[in-house]
Amino acid sequence: MNLNNFTIKAQEAVQKAIEIAQSYQQQAIDNAHLLKGTLVVDENVASHLLKKTGANVDQISQRADKLIEQGPKV
């Protein structure tokens, strides 16, 4: 995977996902990490799009946190 092919915001989201995984002492980055990274890096775009679909952004963020916490640790 070449991060140079990603937009700056996408690169930041992936980097944040890596940081989140490392803070929970996890080796792998999965969808929950990427979702949380996206929500944290650019709250305006991600939350705006989710709200337009009628989604509850707070519940999604909390559920992502729970999934991350349940992930395997090293």
PDB file of N, CA, C and O in Angstrom:
ATOM      1  N   MET A   1       0.840  -1.167   0.000  1.00  0.00           N
ATOM      2  CA  MET A   1       0.000   0.000   0.000  1.00  0.00           C
ATOM      3  C   MET A   1       0.890   1.236   0.000  1.00  0.00           C
ATOM      4  O   MET A   1       1.753   1.376   0.857  1.00  0.00           O
ATOM      5  N   ASN A   2       0.677   2.096  -0.955  1.00  0.00           N
ATOM      6  CA  ASN A   2       1.457   3.314  -1.071  1.00  0.00           C
ATOM      7  C   ASN A   2       0.613   4.485  -0.597  1.00  0.00           C
ATOM      8  O   ASN A   2      -0.318   4.916  -1.276  1.00  0.00           O
ATOM      9  N   LEU A   3       0.950   5.016   0.561  1.00  0.00           N
ATOM     10  CA  LEU A   3       0.173   6.127   1.119  1.00  0.00           C
ATOM     11  C   LEU A   3       0.279   7.398   0.284  1.00  0.00           C
ATOM     12  O   LEU A   3      -0.560   8.284   0.413  1.00  0.00           O
ATOM     13  N   ASN A   4       1.281   7.484  -0.554  1.00  0.00           N
ATOM     14  CA  ASN A   4       1.416   8.664  -1.397  1.00  0.00           C
ATOM     15  C   ASN A   4       0.284   8.780  -2.418  1.00  0.00           C
ATOM     16  O   ASN A   4       0.054   9.851  -2.970  1.00  0.00           O
ATOM     17  N   ASN A   5      -0.407   7.669  -2.669  1.00  0.00           N
ATOM     18  CA  ASN A   5      -1.536   7.701  -3.597  1.00  0.00           C
ATOM     19  C   ASN A   5      -2.816   8.186  -2.931  1.00  0.00           C
ATOM     20  O   ASN A   5      -3.820   8.375  -3.601  1.00  0.00           O
ATOM     21  N   PHE A   6      -2.778   8.360  -1.608  1.00  0.00           N
ATOM     22  CA  PHE A   6      -3.946   8.796  -0.855  1.00  0.00           C
ATOM     23  C   PHE A   6      -3.960  10.316  -0.746  1.00  0.00           C
ATOM     24  O   PHE A   6      -2.928  10.971  -0.851  1.00  0.00           O
ATOM     25  N   THR A   7      -5.154  10.873  -0.469  1.00  0.00           N
ATOM     26  CA  THR A   7      -5.235  12.305  -0.189  1.00  0.00           C
ATOM     27  C   THR A   7      -4.590  12.567   1.170  1.00  0.00           C
ATOM     28  O   THR A   7      -4.354  11.634   1.956  1.00  0.00           O
ATOM     29  N   ILE A   8      -4.324  13.821   1.455  1.00  0.00           N
ATOM     30  CA  ILE A   8      -3.715  14.186   2.737  1.00  0.00           C
ATOM     31  C   ILE A   8      -4.601  13.744   3.893  1.00  0.00           C
ATOM     32  O   ILE A   8      -4.120  13.176   4.873  1.00  0.00           O
ATOM     33  N   LYS A   9      -5.897  13.991   3.795  1.00  0.00           N
ATOM     34  CA  LYS A   9      -6.816  13.606   4.866  1.00  0.00           C
ATOM     35  C   LYS A   9      -6.867  12.085   5.036  1.00  0.00           C
ATOM     36  O   LYS A   9      -6.944  11.586   6.153  1.00  0.00           O
ATOM     37  N   ALA A  10      -6.828  11.352   3.947  1.00  0.00           N
ATOM     38  CA  ALA A  10      -6.825   9.894   4.026  1.00  0.00           C
ATOM     39  C   ALA A  10      -5.531   9.404   4.686  1.00  0.00           C
ATOM     40  O   ALA A  10      -5.558   8.477   5.494  1.00  0.00           O
ATOM     41  N   GLN A  11      -4.412  10.028   4.358  1.00  0.00           N
ATOM     42  CA  GLN A  11      -3.145   9.685   4.992  1.00  0.00           C
ATOM     43  C   GLN A  11      -3.210   9.948   6.494  1.00  0.00           C
ATOM     44  O   GLN A  11      -2.753   9.134   7.300  1.00  0.00           O
ATOM     45  N   GLU A  12      -3.810  11.095   6.868  1.00  0.00           N
ATOM     46  CA  GLU A  12      -3.943  11.430   8.282  1.00  0.00           C
ATOM     47  C   GLU A  12      -4.845  10.428   8.998  1.00  0.00           C
ATOM     48  O   GLU A  12      -4.567  10.041  10.136  1.00  0.00           O
ATOM     49  N   ALA A  13      -5.924   9.999   8.344  1.00  0.00           N
ATOM     50  CA  ALA A  13      -6.845   9.032   8.947  1.00  0.00           C
ATOM     51  C   ALA A  13      -6.153   7.691   9.164  1.00  0.00           C
ATOM     52  O   ALA A  13      -6.326   7.057  10.210  1.00  0.00           O
ATOM     53  N   VAL A  14      -5.370   7.248   8.197  1.00  0.00           N
ATOM     54  CA  VAL A  14      -4.634   5.983   8.335  1.00  0.00           C
ATOM     55  C   VAL A  14      -3.597   6.109   9.451  1.00  0.00           C
ATOM     56  O   VAL A  14      -3.447   5.197  10.273  1.00  0.00           O
ATOM     57  N   GLN A  15      -2.905   7.228   9.495  1.00  0.00           N
ATOM     58  CA  GLN A  15      -1.915   7.442  10.552  1.00  0.00           C
ATOM     59  C   GLN A  15      -2.583   7.439  11.926  1.00  0.00           C
ATOM     60  O   GLN A  15      -2.073   6.848  12.877  1.00  0.00           O
ATOM     61  N   LYS A  16      -3.738   8.075  12.033  1.00  0.00           N
ATOM     62  CA  LYS A  16      -4.470   8.093  13.301  1.00  0.00           C
ATOM     63  C   LYS A  16      -4.927   6.685  13.674  1.00  0.00           C
ATOM     64  O   LYS A  16      -4.869   6.295  14.841  1.00  0.00           O
ATOM     65  N   ALA A  17      -5.366   5.898  12.694  1.00  0.00           N
ATOM     66  CA  ALA A  17      -5.769   4.511  12.938  1.00  0.00           C
ATOM     67  C   ALA A  17      -4.592   3.708  13.478  1.00  0.00           C
ATOM     68  O   ALA A  17      -4.752   2.896  14.403  1.00  0.00           O
ATOM     69  N   ILE A  18      -3.417   3.937  12.936  1.00  0.00           N
ATOM     70  CA  ILE A  18      -2.201   3.265  13.419  1.00  0.00           C
ATOM     71  C   ILE A  18      -1.928   3.654  14.867  1.00  0.00           C
ATOM     72  O   ILE A  18      -1.626   2.810  15.710  1.00  0.00           O
ATOM     73  N   GLU A  19      -2.044   4.955  15.161  1.00  0.00           N
ATOM     74  CA  GLU A  19      -1.813   5.434  16.530  1.00  0.00           C
ATOM     75  C   GLU A  19      -2.816   4.835  17.509  1.00  0.00           C
ATOM     76  O   GLU A  19      -2.447   4.458  18.630  1.00  0.00           O
ATOM     77  N   ILE A  20      -4.073   4.735  17.087  1.00  0.00           N
ATOM     78  CA  ILE A  20      -5.107   4.158  17.944  1.00  0.00           C
ATOM     79  C   ILE A  20      -4.782   2.692  18.232  1.00  0.00           C
ATOM     80  O   ILE A  20      -4.850   2.243  19.385  1.00  0.00           O
ATOM     81  N   ALA A  21      -4.420   1.952  17.198  1.00  0.00           N
ATOM     82  CA  ALA A  21      -4.078   0.532  17.380  1.00  0.00           C
ATOM     83  C   ALA A  21      -2.882   0.389  18.316  1.00  0.00           C
ATOM     84  O   ALA A  21      -2.880  -0.471  19.204  1.00  0.00           O
ATOM     85  N   GLN A  22      -1.893   1.221  18.145  1.00  0.00           N
ATOM     86  CA  GLN A  22      -0.713   1.151  19.000  1.00  0.00           C
ATOM     87  C   GLN A  22      -1.048   1.502  20.441  1.00  0.00           C
ATOM     88  O   GLN A  22      -0.508   0.898  21.372  1.00  0.00           O
ATOM     89  N   SER A  23      -1.954   2.459  20.639  1.00  0.00           N
ATOM     90  CA  SER A  23      -2.305   2.853  22.007  1.00  0.00           C
ATOM     91  C   SER A  23      -3.039   1.734  22.740  1.00  0.00           C
ATOM     92  O   SER A  23      -2.992   1.660  23.968  1.00  0.00           O
ATOM     93  N   TYR A  24      -3.698   0.849  21.988  1.00  0.00           N
ATOM     94  CA  TYR A  24      -4.359  -0.315  22.583  1.00  0.00           C
ATOM     95  C   TYR A  24      -3.478  -1.562  22.499  1.00  0.00           C
ATOM     96  O   TYR A  24      -3.946  -2.665  22.767  1.00  0.00           O
ATOM     97  N   GLN A  25      -2.231  -1.393  22.113  1.00  0.00           N
ATOM     98  CA  GLN A  25      -1.264  -2.483  21.988  1.00  0.00           C
ATOM     99  C   GLN A  25      -1.757  -3.576  21.050  1.00  0.00           C
ATOM    100  O   GLN A  25      -1.669  -4.765  21.338  1.00  0.00           O
ATOM    101  N   GLN A  26      -2.280  -3.151  19.913  1.00  0.00           N
ATOM    102  CA  GLN A  26      -2.788  -4.079  18.912  1.00  0.00           C
ATOM    103  C   GLN A  26      -1.891  -4.031  17.682  1.00  0.00           C
ATOM    104  O   GLN A  26      -1.414  -2.974  17.296  1.00  0.00           O
ATOM    105  N   GLN A  27      -1.703  -5.196  17.060  1.00  0.00           N
ATOM    106  CA  GLN A  27      -0.838  -5.290  15.891  1.00  0.00           C
ATOM    107  C   GLN A  27      -1.549  -4.942  14.597  1.00  0.00           C
ATOM    108  O   GLN A  27      -0.954  -4.389  13.702  1.00  0.00           O
ATOM    109  N   ALA A  28      -2.802  -5.322  14.505  1.00  0.00           N
ATOM    110  CA  ALA A  28      -3.535  -5.169  13.240  1.00  0.00           C
ATOM    111  C   ALA A  28      -4.433  -3.940  13.279  1.00  0.00           C
ATOM    112  O   ALA A  28      -4.932  -3.547  14.324  1.00  0.00           O
ATOM    113  N   ILE A  29      -4.632  -3.377  12.102  1.00  0.00           N
ATOM    114  CA  ILE A  29      -5.547  -2.253  11.939  1.00  0.00           C
ATOM    115  C   ILE A  29      -6.733  -2.760  11.144  1.00  0.00           C
ATOM    116  O   ILE A  29      -6.576  -3.284  10.045  1.00  0.00           O
ATOM    117  N   ASP A  30      -7.915  -2.621  11.726  1.00  0.00           N
ATOM    118  CA  ASP A  30      -9.100  -3.093  11.034  1.00  0.00           C
ATOM    119  C   ASP A  30     -10.056  -1.935  10.758  1.00  0.00           C
ATOM    120  O   ASP A  30      -9.703  -0.762  10.937  1.00  0.00           O
ATOM    121  N   ASN A  31     -11.264  -2.272  10.337  1.00  0.00           N
ATOM    122  CA  ASN A  31     -12.235  -1.253   9.952  1.00  0.00           C
ATOM    123  C   ASN A  31     -12.576  -0.298  11.080  1.00  0.00           C
ATOM    124  O   ASN A  31     -12.778   0.901  10.853  1.00  0.00           O
ATOM    125  N   ALA A  32     -12.662  -0.809  12.293  1.00  0.00           N
ATOM    126  CA  ALA A  32     -13.000   0.048  13.434  1.00  0.00           C
ATOM    127  C   ALA A  32     -11.922   1.105  13.660  1.00  0.00           C
ATOM    128  O   ALA A  32     -12.230   2.266  13.945  1.00  0.00           O
ATOM    129  N   HIS A  33     -10.657   0.716  13.510  1.00  0.00           N
ATOM    130  CA  HIS A  33      -9.560   1.676  13.657  1.00  0.00           C
ATOM    131  C   HIS A  33      -9.648   2.755  12.574  1.00  0.00           C
ATOM    132  O   HIS A  33      -9.476   3.941  12.861  1.00  0.00           O
ATOM    133  N   LEU A  34      -9.895   2.320  11.355  1.00  0.00           N
ATOM    134  CA  LEU A  34      -9.982   3.281  10.261  1.00  0.00           C
ATOM    135  C   LEU A  34     -11.187   4.203  10.409  1.00  0.00           C
ATOM    136  O   LEU A  34     -11.094   5.404  10.146  1.00  0.00           O
ATOM    137  N   LEU A  35     -12.307   3.646  10.836  1.00  0.00           N
ATOM    138  CA  LEU A  35     -13.494   4.468  11.057  1.00  0.00           C
ATOM    139  C   LEU A  35     -13.225   5.501  12.142  1.00  0.00           C
ATOM    140  O   LEU A  35     -13.508   6.690  11.964  1.00  0.00           O
ATOM    141  N   LYS A  36     -12.674   5.076  13.245  1.00  0.00           N
ATOM    142  CA  LYS A  36     -12.380   6.004  14.336  1.00  0.00           C
ATOM    143  C   LYS A  36     -11.347   7.037  13.903  1.00  0.00           C
ATOM    144  O   LYS A  36     -11.472   8.225  14.225  1.00  0.00           O
ATOM    145  N   GLY A  37     -10.335   6.611  13.154  1.00  0.00           N
ATOM    146  CA  GLY A  37      -9.343   7.554  12.641  1.00  0.00           C
ATOM    147  C   GLY A  37      -9.967   8.596  11.746  1.00  0.00           C
ATOM    148  O   GLY A  37      -9.648   9.784  11.823  1.00  0.00           O
ATOM    149  N   THR A  38     -10.898   8.181  10.906  1.00  0.00           N
ATOM    150  CA  THR A  38     -11.585   9.105  10.017  1.00  0.00           C
ATOM    151  C   THR A  38     -12.442  10.087  10.804  1.00  0.00           C
ATOM    152  O   THR A  38     -12.468  11.283  10.509  1.00  0.00           O
ATOM    153  N   LEU A  39     -13.137   9.589  11.825  1.00  0.00           N
ATOM    154  CA  LEU A  39     -13.982  10.462  12.640  1.00  0.00           C
ATOM    155  C   LEU A  39     -13.156  11.470  13.433  1.00  0.00           C
ATOM    156  O   LEU A  39     -13.572  12.615  13.614  1.00  0.00           O
ATOM    157  N   VAL A  40     -11.994  11.053  13.882  1.00  0.00           N
ATOM    158  CA  VAL A  40     -11.155  11.936  14.693  1.00  0.00           C
ATOM    159  C   VAL A  40     -10.432  12.974  13.843  1.00  0.00           C
ATOM    160  O   VAL A  40     -10.372  14.151  14.206  1.00  0.00           O
ATOM    161  N   VAL A  41      -9.911  12.555  12.703  1.00  0.00           N
ATOM    162  CA  VAL A  41      -9.099  13.448  11.875  1.00  0.00           C
ATOM    163  C   VAL A  41      -9.925  14.573  11.259  1.00  0.00           C
ATOM    164  O   VAL A  41      -9.529  15.730  11.286  1.00  0.00           O
ATOM    165  N   ASP A  42     -11.050  14.225  10.704  1.00  0.00           N
ATOM    166  CA  ASP A  42     -11.847  15.248  10.028  1.00  0.00           C
ATOM    167  C   ASP A  42     -13.306  15.093  10.451  1.00  0.00           C
ATOM    168  O   ASP A  42     -14.105  14.495   9.754  1.00  0.00           O
ATOM    169  N   GLU A  43     -13.602  15.657  11.603  1.00  0.00           N
ATOM    170  CA  GLU A  43     -14.944  15.524  12.159  1.00  0.00           C
ATOM    171  C   GLU A  43     -16.011  16.115  11.243  1.00  0.00           C
ATOM    172  O   GLU A  43     -17.130  15.621  11.189  1.00  0.00           O
ATOM    173  N   ASN A  44     -15.682  17.158  10.531  1.00  0.00           N
ATOM    174  CA  ASN A  44     -16.686  17.836   9.709  1.00  0.00           C
ATOM    175  C   ASN A  44     -17.180  16.981   8.555  1.00  0.00           C
ATOM    176  O   ASN A  44     -18.378  16.846   8.353  1.00  0.00           O
ATOM    177  N   VAL A  45     -16.279  16.401   7.804  1.00  0.00           N
ATOM    178  CA  VAL A  45     -16.677  15.641   6.615  1.00  0.00           C
ATOM    179  C   VAL A  45     -17.353  14.332   6.998  1.00  0.00           C
ATOM    180  O   VAL A  45     -18.459  14.034   6.553  1.00  0.00           O
ATOM    181  N   ALA A  46     -16.706  13.547   7.831  1.00  0.00           N
ATOM    182  CA  ALA A  46     -17.246  12.234   8.187  1.00  0.00           C
ATOM    183  C   ALA A  46     -18.581  12.363   8.906  1.00  0.00           C
ATOM    184  O   ALA A  46     -19.556  11.696   8.550  1.00  0.00           O
ATOM    185  N   SER A  47     -18.650  13.231   9.892  1.00  0.00           N
ATOM    186  CA  SER A  47     -19.898  13.361  10.637  1.00  0.00           C
ATOM    187  C   SER A  47     -20.996  13.967   9.774  1.00  0.00           C
ATOM    188  O   SER A  47     -22.162  13.580   9.885  1.00  0.00           O
ATOM    189  N   HIS A  48     -20.636  14.873   8.905  1.00  0.00           N
ATOM    190  CA  HIS A  48     -21.637  15.473   8.001  1.00  0.00           C
ATOM    191  C   HIS A  48     -22.248  14.409   7.089  1.00  0.00           C
ATOM    192  O   HIS A  48     -23.466  14.346   6.925  1.00  0.00           O
ATOM    193  N   LEU A  49     -21.405  13.574   6.512  1.00  0.00           N
ATOM    194  CA  LEU A  49     -21.906  12.526   5.626  1.00  0.00           C
ATOM    195  C   LEU A  49     -22.752  11.510   6.386  1.00  0.00           C
ATOM    196  O   LEU A  49     -23.798  11.078   5.895  1.00  0.00           O
ATOM    197  N   LEU A  50     -22.322  11.141   7.570  1.00  0.00           N
ATOM    198  CA  LEU A  50     -23.093  10.185   8.358  1.00  0.00           C
ATOM    199  C   LEU A  50     -24.429  10.774   8.792  1.00  0.00           C
ATOM    200  O   LEU A  50     -25.458  10.101   8.757  1.00  0.00           O
ATOM    201  N   LYS A  51     -24.430  12.032   9.182  1.00  0.00           N
ATOM    202  CA  LYS A  51     -25.673  12.682   9.592  1.00  0.00           C
ATOM    203  C   LYS A  51     -26.658  12.789   8.433  1.00  0.00           C
ATOM    204  O   LYS A  51     -27.859  12.681   8.630  1.00  0.00           O
ATOM    205  N   LYS A  52     -26.130  13.009   7.227  1.00  0.00           N
ATOM    206  CA  LYS A  52     -27.005  13.089   6.053  1.00  0.00           C
ATOM    207  C   LYS A  52     -27.738  11.773   5.799  1.00  0.00           C
ATOM    208  O   LYS A  52     -28.820  11.770   5.231  1.00  0.00           O
ATOM    209  N   THR A  53     -27.142  10.678   6.221  1.00  0.00           N
ATOM    210  CA  THR A  53     -27.791   9.378   6.045  1.00  0.00           C
ATOM    211  C   THR A  53     -28.719   9.051   7.211  1.00  0.00           C
ATOM    212  O   THR A  53     -29.361   8.011   7.209  1.00  0.00           O
ATOM    213  N   GLY A  54     -28.756   9.931   8.198  1.00  0.00           N
ATOM    214  CA  GLY A  54     -29.606   9.708   9.360  1.00  0.00           C
ATOM    215  C   GLY A  54     -28.933   8.924  10.462  1.00  0.00           C
ATOM    216  O   GLY A  54     -29.580   8.496  11.413  1.00  0.00           O
ATOM    217  N   ALA A  55     -27.651   8.726  10.352  1.00  0.00           N
ATOM    218  CA  ALA A  55     -26.910   7.944  11.342  1.00  0.00           C
ATOM    219  C   ALA A  55     -26.614   8.785  12.585  1.00  0.00           C
ATOM    220  O   ALA A  55     -26.472  10.006  12.505  1.00  0.00           O
ATOM    221  N   ASN A  56     -26.503   8.117  13.710  1.00  0.00           N
ATOM    222  CA  ASN A  56     -26.134   8.770  14.954  1.00  0.00           C
ATOM    223  C   ASN A  56     -24.612   8.654  15.102  1.00  0.00           C
ATOM    224  O   ASN A  56     -24.085   7.586  15.423  1.00  0.00           O
ATOM    225  N   VAL A  57     -23.925   9.753  14.905  1.00  0.00           N
ATOM    226  CA  VAL A  57     -22.457   9.759  14.886  1.00  0.00           C
ATOM    227  C   VAL A  57     -21.881   9.372  16.245  1.00  0.00           C
ATOM    228  O   VAL A  57     -20.888   8.642  16.314  1.00  0.00           O
ATOM    229  N   ASP A  58     -22.513   9.824  17.313  1.00  0.00           N
ATOM    230  CA  ASP A  58     -22.010   9.491  18.647  1.00  0.00           C
ATOM    231  C   ASP A  58     -22.081   7.988  18.906  1.00  0.00           C
ATOM    232  O   ASP A  58     -21.141   7.398  19.448  1.00  0.00           O
ATOM    233  N   GLN A  59     -23.189   7.361  18.508  1.00  0.00           N
ATOM    234  CA  GLN A  59     -23.313   5.917  18.697  1.00  0.00           C
ATOM    235  C   GLN A  59     -22.298   5.159  17.850  1.00  0.00           C
ATOM    236  O   GLN A  59     -21.725   4.166  18.298  1.00  0.00           O
ATOM    237  N   ILE A  60     -22.080   5.622  16.647  1.00  0.00           N
ATOM    238  CA  ILE A  60     -21.099   4.972  15.769  1.00  0.00           C
ATOM    239  C   ILE A  60     -19.708   5.077  16.381  1.00  0.00           C
ATOM    240  O   ILE A  60     -18.957   4.104  16.409  1.00  0.00           O
ATOM    241  N   SER A  61     -19.368   6.244  16.877  1.00  0.00           N
ATOM    242  CA  SER A  61     -18.056   6.446  17.492  1.00  0.00           C
ATOM    243  C   SER A  61     -17.892   5.571  18.732  1.00  0.00           C
ATOM    244  O   SER A  61     -16.842   4.950  18.934  1.00  0.00           O
ATOM    245  N   GLN A  62     -18.933   5.494  19.556  1.00  0.00           N
ATOM    246  CA  GLN A  62     -18.875   4.664  20.758  1.00  0.00           C
ATOM    247  C   GLN A  62     -18.753   3.188  20.401  1.00  0.00           C
ATOM    248  O   GLN A  62     -18.008   2.440  21.034  1.00  0.00           O
ATOM    249  N   ARG A  63     -19.472   2.759  19.381  1.00  0.00           N
ATOM    250  CA  ARG A  63     -19.408   1.358  18.952  1.00  0.00           C
ATOM    251  C   ARG A  63     -18.021   1.034  18.392  1.00  0.00           C
ATOM    252  O   ARG A  63     -17.477  -0.048  18.645  1.00  0.00           O
ATOM    253  N   ALA A  64     -17.442   1.969  17.663  1.00  0.00           N
ATOM    254  CA  ALA A  64     -16.080   1.770  17.152  1.00  0.00           C
ATOM    255  C   ALA A  64     -15.109   1.628  18.312  1.00  0.00           C
ATOM    256  O   ALA A  64     -14.214   0.765  18.281  1.00  0.00           O
ATOM    257  N   ASP A  65     -15.280   2.449  19.339  1.00  0.00           N
ATOM    258  CA  ASP A  65     -14.422   2.344  20.532  1.00  0.00           C
ATOM    259  C   ASP A  65     -14.536   0.964  21.171  1.00  0.00           C
ATOM    260  O   ASP A  65     -13.530   0.359  21.540  1.00  0.00           O
ATOM    261  N   LYS A  66     -15.765   0.463  21.293  1.00  0.00           N
ATOM    262  CA  LYS A  66     -15.968  -0.858  21.900  1.00  0.00           C
ATOM    263  C   LYS A  66     -15.314  -1.953  21.066  1.00  0.00           C
ATOM    264  O   LYS A  66     -14.697  -2.867  21.597  1.00  0.00           O
ATOM    265  N   LEU A  67     -15.464  -1.860  19.736  1.00  0.00           N
ATOM    266  CA  LEU A  67     -14.851  -2.864  18.860  1.00  0.00           C
ATOM    267  C   LEU A  67     -13.335  -2.839  18.975  1.00  0.00           C
ATOM    268  O   LEU A  67     -12.681  -3.880  18.993  1.00  0.00           O
ATOM    269  N   ILE A  68     -12.782  -1.649  19.078  1.00  0.00           N
ATOM    270  CA  ILE A  68     -11.325  -1.515  19.204  1.00  0.00           C
ATOM    271  C   ILE A  68     -10.868  -2.105  20.527  1.00  0.00           C
ATOM    272  O   ILE A  68      -9.878  -2.843  20.586  1.00  0.00           O
ATOM    273  N   GLU A  69     -11.589  -1.791  21.604  1.00  0.00           N
ATOM    274  CA  GLU A  69     -11.225  -2.308  22.923  1.00  0.00           C
ATOM    275  C   GLU A  69     -11.276  -3.835  22.978  1.00  0.00           C
ATOM    276  O   GLU A  69     -10.495  -4.464  23.698  1.00  0.00           O
ATOM    277  N   GLN A  70     -12.185  -4.438  22.221  1.00  0.00           N
ATOM    278  CA  GLN A  70     -12.344  -5.897  22.220  1.00  0.00           C
ATOM    279  C   GLN A  70     -11.304  -6.597  21.345  1.00  0.00           C
ATOM    280  O   GLN A  70     -11.178  -7.817  21.409  1.00  0.00           O
ATOM    281  N   GLY A  71     -10.579  -5.842  20.562  1.00  0.00           N
ATOM    282  CA  GLY A  71      -9.610  -6.434  19.650  1.00  0.00           C
ATOM    283  C   GLY A  71      -8.463  -7.111  20.394  1.00  0.00           C
ATOM    284  O   GLY A  71      -8.184  -6.799  21.552  1.00  0.00           O
ATOM    285  N   PRO A  72      -7.800  -8.044  19.716  1.00  0.00           N
ATOM    286  CA  PRO A  72      -6.690  -8.756  20.355  1.00  0.00           C
ATOM    287  C   PRO A  72      -5.504  -7.836  20.636  1.00  0.00           C
ATOM    288  O   PRO A  72      -5.214  -6.937  19.856  1.00  0.00           O
ATOM    289  N   LYS A  73      -4.868  -8.065  21.754  1.00  0.00           N
ATOM    290  CA  LYS A  73      -3.694  -7.282  22.132  1.00  0.00           C
ATOM    291  C   LYS A  73      -2.438  -8.141  22.012  1.00  0.00           C
ATOM    292  O   LYS A  73      -2.492  -9.341  22.040  1.00  0.00           O
ATOM    293  N   VAL A  74      -1.320  -7.462  21.890  1.00  0.00           N
ATOM    294  CA  VAL A  74      -0.047  -8.154  21.748  1.00  0.00           C
ATOM    295  C   VAL A  74       0.518  -8.455  23.116  1.00  0.00           C
ATOM    296  O   VAL A  74       0.488  -7.680  24.003  1.00  0.00           O
TER     297      VAL A  74
END
